XYZ file of C-alpha atoms in Angstrom:
589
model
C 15.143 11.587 -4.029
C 11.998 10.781 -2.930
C 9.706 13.466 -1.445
C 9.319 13.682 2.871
C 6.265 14.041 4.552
C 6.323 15.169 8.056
C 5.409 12.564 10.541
C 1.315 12.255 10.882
C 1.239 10.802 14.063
C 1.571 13.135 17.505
C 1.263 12.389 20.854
C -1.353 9.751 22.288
C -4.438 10.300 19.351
C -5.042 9.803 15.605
C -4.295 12.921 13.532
C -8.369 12.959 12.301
C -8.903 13.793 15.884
C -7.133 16.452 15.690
C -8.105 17.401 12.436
C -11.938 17.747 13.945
C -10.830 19.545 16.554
C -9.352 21.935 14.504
C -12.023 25.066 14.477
C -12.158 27.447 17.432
C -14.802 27.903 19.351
C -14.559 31.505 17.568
C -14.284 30.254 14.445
C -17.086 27.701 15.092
C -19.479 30.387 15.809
C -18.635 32.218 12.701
C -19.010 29.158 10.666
C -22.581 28.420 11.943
C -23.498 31.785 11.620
C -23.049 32.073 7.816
C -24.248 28.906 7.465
C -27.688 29.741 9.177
C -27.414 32.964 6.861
C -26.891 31.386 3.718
C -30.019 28.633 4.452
C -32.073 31.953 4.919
C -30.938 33.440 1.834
C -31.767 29.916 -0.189
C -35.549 29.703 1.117
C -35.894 33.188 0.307
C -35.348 32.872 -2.925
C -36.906 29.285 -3.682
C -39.685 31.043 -2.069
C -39.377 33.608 -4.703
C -39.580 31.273 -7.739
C -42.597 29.115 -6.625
C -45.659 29.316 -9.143
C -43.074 31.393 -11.093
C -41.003 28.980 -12.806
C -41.858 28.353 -16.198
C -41.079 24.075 -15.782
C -42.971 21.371 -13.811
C -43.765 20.779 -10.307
C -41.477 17.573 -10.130
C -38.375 19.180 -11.845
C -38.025 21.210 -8.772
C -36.968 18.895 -6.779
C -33.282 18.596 -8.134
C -33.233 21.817 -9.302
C -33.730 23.742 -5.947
C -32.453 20.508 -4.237
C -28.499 20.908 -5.841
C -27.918 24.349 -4.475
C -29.324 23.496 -0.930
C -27.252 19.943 -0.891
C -23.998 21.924 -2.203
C -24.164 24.518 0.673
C -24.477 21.172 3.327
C -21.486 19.480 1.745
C -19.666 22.791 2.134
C -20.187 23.153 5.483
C -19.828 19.870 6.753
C -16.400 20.380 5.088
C -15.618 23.909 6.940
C -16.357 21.948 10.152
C -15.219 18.394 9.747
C -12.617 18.416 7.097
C -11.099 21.570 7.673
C -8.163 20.796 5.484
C -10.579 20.905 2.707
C -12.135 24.509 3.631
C -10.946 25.626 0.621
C -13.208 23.489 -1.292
C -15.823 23.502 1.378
C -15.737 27.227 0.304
C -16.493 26.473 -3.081
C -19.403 24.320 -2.555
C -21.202 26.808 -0.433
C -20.089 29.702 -2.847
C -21.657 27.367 -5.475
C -24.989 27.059 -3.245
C -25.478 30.572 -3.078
C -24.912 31.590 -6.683
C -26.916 28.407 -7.480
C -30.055 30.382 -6.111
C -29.098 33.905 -6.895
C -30.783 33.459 -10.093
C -33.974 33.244 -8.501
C -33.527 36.640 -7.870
C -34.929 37.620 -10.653
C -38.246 36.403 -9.749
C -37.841 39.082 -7.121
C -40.432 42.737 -7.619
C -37.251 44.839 -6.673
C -35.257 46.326 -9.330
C -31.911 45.940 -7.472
C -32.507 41.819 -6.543
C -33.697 41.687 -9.980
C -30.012 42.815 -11.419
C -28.399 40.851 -9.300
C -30.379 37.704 -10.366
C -29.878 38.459 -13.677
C -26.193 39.611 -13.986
C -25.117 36.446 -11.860
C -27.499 33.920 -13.318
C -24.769 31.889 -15.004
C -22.117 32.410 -12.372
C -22.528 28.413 -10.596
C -21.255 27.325 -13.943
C -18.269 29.287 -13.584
C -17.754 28.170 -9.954
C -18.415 24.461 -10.542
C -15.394 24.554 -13.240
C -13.187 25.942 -10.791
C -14.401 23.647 -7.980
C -13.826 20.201 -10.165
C -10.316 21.309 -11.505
C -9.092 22.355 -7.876
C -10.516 19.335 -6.454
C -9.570 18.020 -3.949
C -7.102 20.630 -2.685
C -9.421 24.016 -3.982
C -6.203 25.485 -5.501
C -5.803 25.893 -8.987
C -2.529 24.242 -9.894
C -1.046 25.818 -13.123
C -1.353 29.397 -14.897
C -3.568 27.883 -17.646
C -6.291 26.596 -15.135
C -6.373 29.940 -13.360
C -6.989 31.854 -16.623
C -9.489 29.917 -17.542
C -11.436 29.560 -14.640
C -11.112 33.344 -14.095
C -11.940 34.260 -18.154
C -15.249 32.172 -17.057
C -15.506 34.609 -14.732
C -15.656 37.999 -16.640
C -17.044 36.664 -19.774
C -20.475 35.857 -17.466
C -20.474 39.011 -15.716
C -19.638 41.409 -18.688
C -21.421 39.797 -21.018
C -24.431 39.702 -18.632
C -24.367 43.027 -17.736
C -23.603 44.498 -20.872
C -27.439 42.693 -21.704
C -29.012 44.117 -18.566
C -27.767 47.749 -19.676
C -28.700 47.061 -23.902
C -31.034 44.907 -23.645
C -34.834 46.745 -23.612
C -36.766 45.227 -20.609
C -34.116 42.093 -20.147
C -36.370 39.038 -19.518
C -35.527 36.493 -16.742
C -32.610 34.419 -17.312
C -34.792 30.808 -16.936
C -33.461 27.987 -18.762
C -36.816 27.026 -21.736
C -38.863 30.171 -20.548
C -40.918 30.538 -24.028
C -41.328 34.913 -22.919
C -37.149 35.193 -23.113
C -38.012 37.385 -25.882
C -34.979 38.819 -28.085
C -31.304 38.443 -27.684
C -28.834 41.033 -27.690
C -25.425 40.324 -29.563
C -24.437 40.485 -26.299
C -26.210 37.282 -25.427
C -24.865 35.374 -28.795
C -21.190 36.774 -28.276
C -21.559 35.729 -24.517
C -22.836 32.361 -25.496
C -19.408 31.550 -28.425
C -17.496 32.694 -25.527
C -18.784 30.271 -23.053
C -18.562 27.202 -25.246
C -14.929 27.713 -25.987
C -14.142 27.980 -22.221
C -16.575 25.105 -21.439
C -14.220 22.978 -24.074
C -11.202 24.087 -22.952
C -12.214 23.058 -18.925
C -12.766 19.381 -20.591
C -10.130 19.430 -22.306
C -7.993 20.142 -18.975
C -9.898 17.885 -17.245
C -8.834 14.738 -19.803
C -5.054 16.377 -19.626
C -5.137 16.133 -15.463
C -6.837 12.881 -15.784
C -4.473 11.293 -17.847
C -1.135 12.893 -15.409
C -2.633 11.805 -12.512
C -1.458 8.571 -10.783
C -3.781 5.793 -9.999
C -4.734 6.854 -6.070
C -5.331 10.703 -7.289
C -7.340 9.574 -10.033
C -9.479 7.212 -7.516
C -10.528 10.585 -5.291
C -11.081 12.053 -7.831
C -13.481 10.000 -10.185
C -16.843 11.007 -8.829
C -16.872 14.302 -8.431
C -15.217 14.870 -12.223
C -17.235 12.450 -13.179
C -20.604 14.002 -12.299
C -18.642 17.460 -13.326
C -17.696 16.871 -16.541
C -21.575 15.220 -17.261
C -22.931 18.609 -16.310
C -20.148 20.718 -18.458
C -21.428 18.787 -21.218
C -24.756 19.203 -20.493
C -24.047 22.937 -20.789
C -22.690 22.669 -23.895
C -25.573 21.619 -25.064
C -27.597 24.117 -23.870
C -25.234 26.731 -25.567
C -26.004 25.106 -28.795
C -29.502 25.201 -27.750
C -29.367 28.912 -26.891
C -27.985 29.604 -30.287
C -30.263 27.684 -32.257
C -33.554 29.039 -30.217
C -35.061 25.392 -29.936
C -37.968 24.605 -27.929
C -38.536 25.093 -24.179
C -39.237 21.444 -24.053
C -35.745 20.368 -24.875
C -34.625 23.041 -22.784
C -35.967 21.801 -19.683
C -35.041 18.404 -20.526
C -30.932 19.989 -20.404
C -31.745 21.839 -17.163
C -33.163 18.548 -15.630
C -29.897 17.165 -16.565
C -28.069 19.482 -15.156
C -29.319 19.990 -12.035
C -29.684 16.004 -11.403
C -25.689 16.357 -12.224
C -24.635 18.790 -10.256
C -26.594 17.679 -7.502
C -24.607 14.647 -7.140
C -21.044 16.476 -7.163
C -21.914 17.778 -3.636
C -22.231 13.880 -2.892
C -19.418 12.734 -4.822
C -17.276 15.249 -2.839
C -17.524 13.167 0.188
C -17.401 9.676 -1.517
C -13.352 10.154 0.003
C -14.939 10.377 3.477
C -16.848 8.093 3.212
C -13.914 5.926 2.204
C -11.693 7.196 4.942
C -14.569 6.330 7.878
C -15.278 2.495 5.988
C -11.065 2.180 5.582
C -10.856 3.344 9.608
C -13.604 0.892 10.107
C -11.998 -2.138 8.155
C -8.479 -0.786 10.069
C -9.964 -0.957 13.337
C -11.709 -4.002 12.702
C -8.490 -5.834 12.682
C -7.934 -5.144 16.348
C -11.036 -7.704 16.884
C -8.048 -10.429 16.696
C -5.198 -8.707 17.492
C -3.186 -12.176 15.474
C -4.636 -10.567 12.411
C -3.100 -7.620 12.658
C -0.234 -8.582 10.081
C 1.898 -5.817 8.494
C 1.037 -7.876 5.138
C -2.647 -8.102 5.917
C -3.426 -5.144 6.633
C -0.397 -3.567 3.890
C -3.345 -5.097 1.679
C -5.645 -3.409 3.257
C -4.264 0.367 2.781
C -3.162 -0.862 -0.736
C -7.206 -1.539 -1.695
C -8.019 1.037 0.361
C -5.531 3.880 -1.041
C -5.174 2.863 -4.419
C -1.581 2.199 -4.102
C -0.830 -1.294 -4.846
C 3.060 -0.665 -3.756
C 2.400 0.620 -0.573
C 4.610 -0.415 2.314
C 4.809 -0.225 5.963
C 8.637 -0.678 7.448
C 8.668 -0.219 11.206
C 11.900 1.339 13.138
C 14.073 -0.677 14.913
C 15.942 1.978 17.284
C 18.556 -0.401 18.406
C 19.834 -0.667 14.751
C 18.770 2.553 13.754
C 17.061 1.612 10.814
C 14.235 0.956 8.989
C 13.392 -3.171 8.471
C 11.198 -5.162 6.321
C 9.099 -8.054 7.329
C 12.105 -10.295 7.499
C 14.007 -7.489 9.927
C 16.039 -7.144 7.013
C 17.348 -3.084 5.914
C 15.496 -1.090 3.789
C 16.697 1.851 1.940
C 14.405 5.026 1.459
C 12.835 4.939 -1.681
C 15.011 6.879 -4.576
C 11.887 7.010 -7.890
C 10.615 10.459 -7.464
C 7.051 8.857 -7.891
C 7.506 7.628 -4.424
C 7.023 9.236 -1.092
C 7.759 8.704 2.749
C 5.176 9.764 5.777
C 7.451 9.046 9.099
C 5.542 7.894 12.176
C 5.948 9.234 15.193
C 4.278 8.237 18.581
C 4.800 10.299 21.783
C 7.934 11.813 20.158
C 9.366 8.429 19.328
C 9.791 7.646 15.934
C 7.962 4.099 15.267
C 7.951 3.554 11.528
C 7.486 4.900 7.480
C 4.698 4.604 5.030
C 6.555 4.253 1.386
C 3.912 5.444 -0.740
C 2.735 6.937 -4.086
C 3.708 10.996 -4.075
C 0.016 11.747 -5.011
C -0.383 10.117 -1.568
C 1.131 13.031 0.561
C -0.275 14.444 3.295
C -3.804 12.659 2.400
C -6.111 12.413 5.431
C -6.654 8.737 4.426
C -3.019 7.946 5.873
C -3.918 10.065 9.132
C -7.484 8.481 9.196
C -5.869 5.016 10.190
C -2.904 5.904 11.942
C -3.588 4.243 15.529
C -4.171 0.925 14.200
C -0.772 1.666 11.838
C 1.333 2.285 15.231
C 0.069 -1.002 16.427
C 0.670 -2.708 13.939
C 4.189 -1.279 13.141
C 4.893 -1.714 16.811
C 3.412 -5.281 16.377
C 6.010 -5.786 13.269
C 9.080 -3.963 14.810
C 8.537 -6.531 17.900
C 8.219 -9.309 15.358
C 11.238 -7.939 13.021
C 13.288 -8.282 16.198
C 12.727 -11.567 16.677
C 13.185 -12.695 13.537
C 16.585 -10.911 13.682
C 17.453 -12.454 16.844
C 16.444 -15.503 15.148
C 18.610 -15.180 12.268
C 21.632 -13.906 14.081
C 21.367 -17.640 15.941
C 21.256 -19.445 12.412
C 24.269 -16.966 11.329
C 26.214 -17.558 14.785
C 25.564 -21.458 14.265
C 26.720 -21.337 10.929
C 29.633 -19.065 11.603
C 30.400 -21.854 14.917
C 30.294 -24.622 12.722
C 32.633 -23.368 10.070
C 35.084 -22.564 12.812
C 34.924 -26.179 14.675
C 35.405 -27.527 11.385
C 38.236 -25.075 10.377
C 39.767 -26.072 13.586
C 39.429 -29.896 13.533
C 40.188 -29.707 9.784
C 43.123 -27.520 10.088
C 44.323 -27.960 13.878
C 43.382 -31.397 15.109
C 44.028 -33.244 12.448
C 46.971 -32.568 11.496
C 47.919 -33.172 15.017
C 46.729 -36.800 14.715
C 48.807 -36.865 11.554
C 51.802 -35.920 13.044
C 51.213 -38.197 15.795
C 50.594 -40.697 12.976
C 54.095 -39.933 11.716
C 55.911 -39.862 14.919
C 54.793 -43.416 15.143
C 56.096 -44.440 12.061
C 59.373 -42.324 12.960
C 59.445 -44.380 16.836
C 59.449 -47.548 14.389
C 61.851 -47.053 12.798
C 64.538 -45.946 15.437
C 64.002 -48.717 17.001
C 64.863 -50.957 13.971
C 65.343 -54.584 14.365
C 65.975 -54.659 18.004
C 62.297 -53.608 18.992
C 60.236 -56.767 20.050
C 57.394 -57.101 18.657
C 55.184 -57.061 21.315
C 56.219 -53.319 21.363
C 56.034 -52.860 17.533
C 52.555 -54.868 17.605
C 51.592 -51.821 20.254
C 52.872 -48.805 18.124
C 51.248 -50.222 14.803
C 48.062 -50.502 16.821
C 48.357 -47.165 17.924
C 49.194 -46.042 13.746
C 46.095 -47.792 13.347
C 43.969 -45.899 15.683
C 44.909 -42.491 15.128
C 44.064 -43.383 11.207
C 40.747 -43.892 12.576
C 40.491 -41.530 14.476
C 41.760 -39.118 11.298
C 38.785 -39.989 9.474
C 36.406 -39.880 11.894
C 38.125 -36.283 12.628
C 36.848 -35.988 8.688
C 33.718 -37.206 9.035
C 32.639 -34.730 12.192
C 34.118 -32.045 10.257
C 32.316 -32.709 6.957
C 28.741 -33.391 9.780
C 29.802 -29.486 11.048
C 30.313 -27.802 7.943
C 31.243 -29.652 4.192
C 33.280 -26.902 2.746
C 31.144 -27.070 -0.627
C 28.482 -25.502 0.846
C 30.167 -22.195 0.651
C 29.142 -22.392 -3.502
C 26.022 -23.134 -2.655
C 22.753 -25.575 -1.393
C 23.276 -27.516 -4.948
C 27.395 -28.127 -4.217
C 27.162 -28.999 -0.277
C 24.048 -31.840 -1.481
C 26.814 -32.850 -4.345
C 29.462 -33.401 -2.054
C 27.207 -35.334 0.535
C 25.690 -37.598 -2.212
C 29.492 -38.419 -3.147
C 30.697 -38.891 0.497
C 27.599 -41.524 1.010
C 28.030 -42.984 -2.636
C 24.438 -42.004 -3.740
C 23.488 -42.142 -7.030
C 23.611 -38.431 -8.557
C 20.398 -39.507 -10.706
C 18.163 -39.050 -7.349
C 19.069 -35.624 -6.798
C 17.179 -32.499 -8.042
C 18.563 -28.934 -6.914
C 18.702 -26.178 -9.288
C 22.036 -24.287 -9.401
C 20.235 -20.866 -7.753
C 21.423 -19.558 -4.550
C 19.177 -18.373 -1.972
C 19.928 -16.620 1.057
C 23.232 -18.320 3.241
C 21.138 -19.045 6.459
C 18.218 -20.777 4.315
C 20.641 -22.593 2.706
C 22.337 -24.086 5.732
C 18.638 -24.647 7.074
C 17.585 -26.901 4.178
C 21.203 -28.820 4.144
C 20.438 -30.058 8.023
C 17.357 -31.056 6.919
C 18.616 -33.142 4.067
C 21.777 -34.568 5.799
C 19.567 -35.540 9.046
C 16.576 -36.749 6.192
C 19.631 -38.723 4.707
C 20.957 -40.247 7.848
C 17.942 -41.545 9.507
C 17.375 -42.813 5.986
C 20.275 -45.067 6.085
C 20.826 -45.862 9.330
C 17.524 -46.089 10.860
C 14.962 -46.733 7.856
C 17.282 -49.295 5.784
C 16.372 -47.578 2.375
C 17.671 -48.508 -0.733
C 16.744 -45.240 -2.862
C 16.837 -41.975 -1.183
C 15.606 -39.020 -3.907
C 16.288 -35.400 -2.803
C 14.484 -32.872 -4.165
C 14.084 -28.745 -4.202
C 12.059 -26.569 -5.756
C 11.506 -22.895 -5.269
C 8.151 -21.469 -5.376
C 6.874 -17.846 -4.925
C 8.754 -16.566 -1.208
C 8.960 -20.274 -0.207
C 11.753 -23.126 -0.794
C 10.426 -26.348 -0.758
C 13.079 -29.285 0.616
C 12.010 -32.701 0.096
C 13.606 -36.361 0.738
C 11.808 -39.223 -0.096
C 13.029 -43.078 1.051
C 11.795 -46.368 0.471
C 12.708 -47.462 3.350
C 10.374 -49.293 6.265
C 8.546 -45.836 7.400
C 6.937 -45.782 11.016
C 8.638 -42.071 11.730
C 6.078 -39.546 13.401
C 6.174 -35.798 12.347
C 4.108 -35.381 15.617
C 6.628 -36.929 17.685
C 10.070 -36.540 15.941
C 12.555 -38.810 17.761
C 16.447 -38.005 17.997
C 18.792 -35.029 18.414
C 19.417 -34.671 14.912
C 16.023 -34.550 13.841
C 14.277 -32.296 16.677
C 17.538 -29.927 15.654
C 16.471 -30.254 12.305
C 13.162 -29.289 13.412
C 14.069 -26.454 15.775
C 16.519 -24.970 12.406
C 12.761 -25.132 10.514
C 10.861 -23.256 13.111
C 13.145 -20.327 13.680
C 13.314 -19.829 9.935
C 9.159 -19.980 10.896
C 8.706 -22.640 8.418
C 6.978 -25.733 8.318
C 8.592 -29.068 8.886
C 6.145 -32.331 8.438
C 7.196 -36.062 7.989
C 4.920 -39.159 6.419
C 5.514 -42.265 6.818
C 3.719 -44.927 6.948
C 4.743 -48.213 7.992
C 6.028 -50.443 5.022
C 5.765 -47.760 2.518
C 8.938 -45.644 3.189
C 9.266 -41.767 3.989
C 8.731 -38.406 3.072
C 9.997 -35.718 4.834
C 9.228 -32.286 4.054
C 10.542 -28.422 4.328
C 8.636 -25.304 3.442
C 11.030 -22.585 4.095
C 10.563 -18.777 3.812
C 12.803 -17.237 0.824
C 12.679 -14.002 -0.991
C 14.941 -14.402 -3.830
């Protein structure tokens, strides 16, 4: 069974209003508070570390630069995107611990501790920020461990230094006064590299589980994530190997420039969401272009979901239709997922969609110009089922006249046919013949009336037609004595009202061919291409028909058939060259 999201869409406004509306005015205040107090606490201790850092002037820039852009892309989440707070959390927690090394630049013992005991601590808090992303949960045991072993190998092993180590020197990535190691430092070190290989190899396990639209949010940020995990991996080996301070500061330019764009890649998805709203709402600008299948291509780009589909409700069947007004089942491949829409408290529509899909703000982020265009389509699926049910009611009408003249009237006429005969023959040799002459005439007539009885009933409904487009053609080409060689039908069966559609077309194509046009060679052929069957009937007769002004019952029914099925229905013929008439109809095999 496929999984159920609750509906995203609630009373008159889109969901991502309601999303920014979420914080209190309470909350709000809270929010900017910390957030004023945690830009204080980063200037203070940038201003700590200037003329103190052991690098170059221009290197500061992303190094000081990742922590303040991580605690911007945090907030904006805790007051935006509060259904990301969790990893709008993260980001500022990673801002602050991104600067509490400069601490140690600090002349108080106590801010010098905590500088130097928490100096690694960002690394530990970007691993668990890129595996929780997006969500900020930690999905499995093995994750959680491993973010939290991060965790208490960095602040055991770094105290355990601070305490053993005589005079610890500042923890500054290529500072050529470190001075000497503990074992603490080395064991700290082996420790961190394991964990740092483990988080890629979870990262390469979740990428490789992960459908195609979870793996599209998700690229940047892991991207830029797992370039600065490897970056400190090299610095480990660095560490252990005592190189120089210049290749040192070439790793901590690295990894600062890295995890200075995660911040940025974090809101790569809303930047999505606002330029998919955009492109949504951009549709309204011609409100003809708002096509369920236009704009189903546009959430499928957009989403990363290349099945995506968008079946509106129609309340007086109780069901859910597709494009055609046709029934659709809920999906059953547990891959798949449902959002319900809801407008007002009336249900309007579903989104069938990948699972990763559920709940995503993307699907909210849209979801006006969804209800009008489900609305749009649920109008539109209506019609074309009110247009079908007249094909199906004409067919159904048909096949009853003829069942009736077929079965009922003519066997009347051949029982009045009979009764003649009988009235002859009582009357024997002492009938005159004037009288005979009158019965036999009468004989004769209802004989022609029999077959034209036949021929009306074959014009309503040929009985072959039941087995298909191929057998009803068959059994007109034999009535008419047409050579089977000019006739090209494949044996498929397409839907029953398309089928009766393109026979009226090729019996009234036929007709006019004969009676009117005085063609010799009349070639029928059909041809099914992708959601379209193509009819075609091609005379050599003398031509002069106008598509733009079709002329008899017959043909404008022929025509009218065409245009409920919301085909196209075109005829060329020139004069002296003959005719080619033409039917594009839609069918889904």
């Amino acid at each position: 069974m496929p999984k159920i999201y609750h509906p995203i869409l609630m009373g008159n406004r889109d969901e991502t209003a309601t999303d920014s509306a979420a914080l209190s005015p309470f909350r709000a205040v809270a929010v900017t508070t910390v957030a004023v107090g945690c830009v204080a606490f980063a200037l203070y201790a940038v201003s700590l570390s200037v003329g103190k850092a052991p690098w170059a002037w221009w290197m500061q820039i992303p190094i000081q630069g990742a922590g303040m852009l991580a605690l911007v892309a945090g907030f904006v989440m805790l007051f935006w995107r509060p259904g990301l707070s969790r990893t709008g959390a993260l980001l500022v927690a990673f801002g602050l611990t991104w600067y509490v090394g400069d601490l140690q630049f600090s002349e108080h013992q106590a801010l010098y501790s905590v500088g130097f005991c928490l100096f690694f601590f960002n690394a530990a808090v970007m691993a668990q920020i890129v595996l929780s992303f997006p969500s900020g949960r930690l999905r499995d045991p093995i994750t959680t461990i491993i973010v939290f072993s991060l965790y208490g190998i960095i602040l055991i092993s770094q105290t355990a230094r601070y305490f053993v180590e005589e005079s610890p020197p500042p923890q500054v990535w290529g500072d050529p006064k470190a001075g000497t190691y503990s074992p603490w430092a080395t064991a700290g070190t082996l420790a961190g590299m394991i964990l740092c290989a483990a988080v890629l190899v979870l990262l390469i396990r979740r990428w490789r589980s992960e459908s195609p639209p979870m793996r599209r949010s998700a690229i940047p940020v892991r991207f830029f994530a797992t370039l600065a995990a490897v970056i400190v991996s090299g610095f480990l080996i660095v560490a252990l190997t005592h190189a120089a301070a210049r290749l040192n500061h070439i790793l901590l330019f690295g990894y600062a420039t890295a995890v200075l764009l995660v911040p940025l890649a974090s809101q790569v998805d809303a930047l999505r969401e606002w330029v998919g709203r955009a492109n949504a709402f951009e549709k309204l600008a011609d409100f003809e272009e708002v096509a369920s299948e236009s704009y189903r291509e546009l959430l499928a780009k957009w989403l990363g979901d290349p099945k995506i589909e968008i079946h509106p409700w129609l309340p007086d069947g109780k069901r859910y239709a597709n494009s055609a007004g046709e029934t659709v089942e809920l999906p059953t491949d547990p891959g798949r997922s449902v959002t319900f829409l809801e407008w007002k408290g009336r249900r309007i529509g579903a989104l069938f969609h990948d699972s990763s899909l559920d709940g995503a703000r993307q699907l909210k982020s849209v979801a006006a110009v969804t209800r009008i265009v489900l609305e749009k389509e649920a109008l539109q699926a209506r019609l074309r089922s009110s247009r079908n049910l007249l094909i199906d009611l004409e067919i159904e009408h048909r096949k009853n006249l003829q069942s009736a003249l077929h079965d009922g009237g003519q066997d009347e006429v051949i029982g009045i046919r009979f009764a003649l005969h009988d009235l002859i023959s009582e009357l024997g040799q002492q009938a005159e013949s004037s009288t005979v002459g009158l019965i036999q005439d009468g004989i004769a007539r209802t004989e022609r009336l029999q077959d034209q009885i036949k021929e009306v009933a074959f014009e309503l409904y040929p009985p072959a037609l039941d087995y298909g487009l191929k057998a009803g053609v068959v059994s007109l080409f034999d009535k008419l004595r047409l050579p089977p060689k000019d006739l090209t039908i494949p044996e498929t069966r397409w839907p029953k009202r398309v089928e009766h559609v393109a026979y009226r077309v090729i019996s009234e194509a036929i007709r006019n061919a004969r009676t009117h046009a005085r063609a010799s060679t009349i070639r029928v052929k059909v041809t099914h291409q992708p959601d379209w069957l193509i009819v075609e009937v091609i005379d050599d007769g003398v031509g002069g028909a106008n598509s733009a002004e079709v002329r008899g019952v017959g043909s404008q029914r022929a025509l009218h058939l065409v245009n409920v099925l919301e085909g196209k229905f075109t005829i060329d013929s020139p004069h002296g060259v003959g005719t080619h008439v033409k039917a594009e109809l839609p069918c889904t095999l």
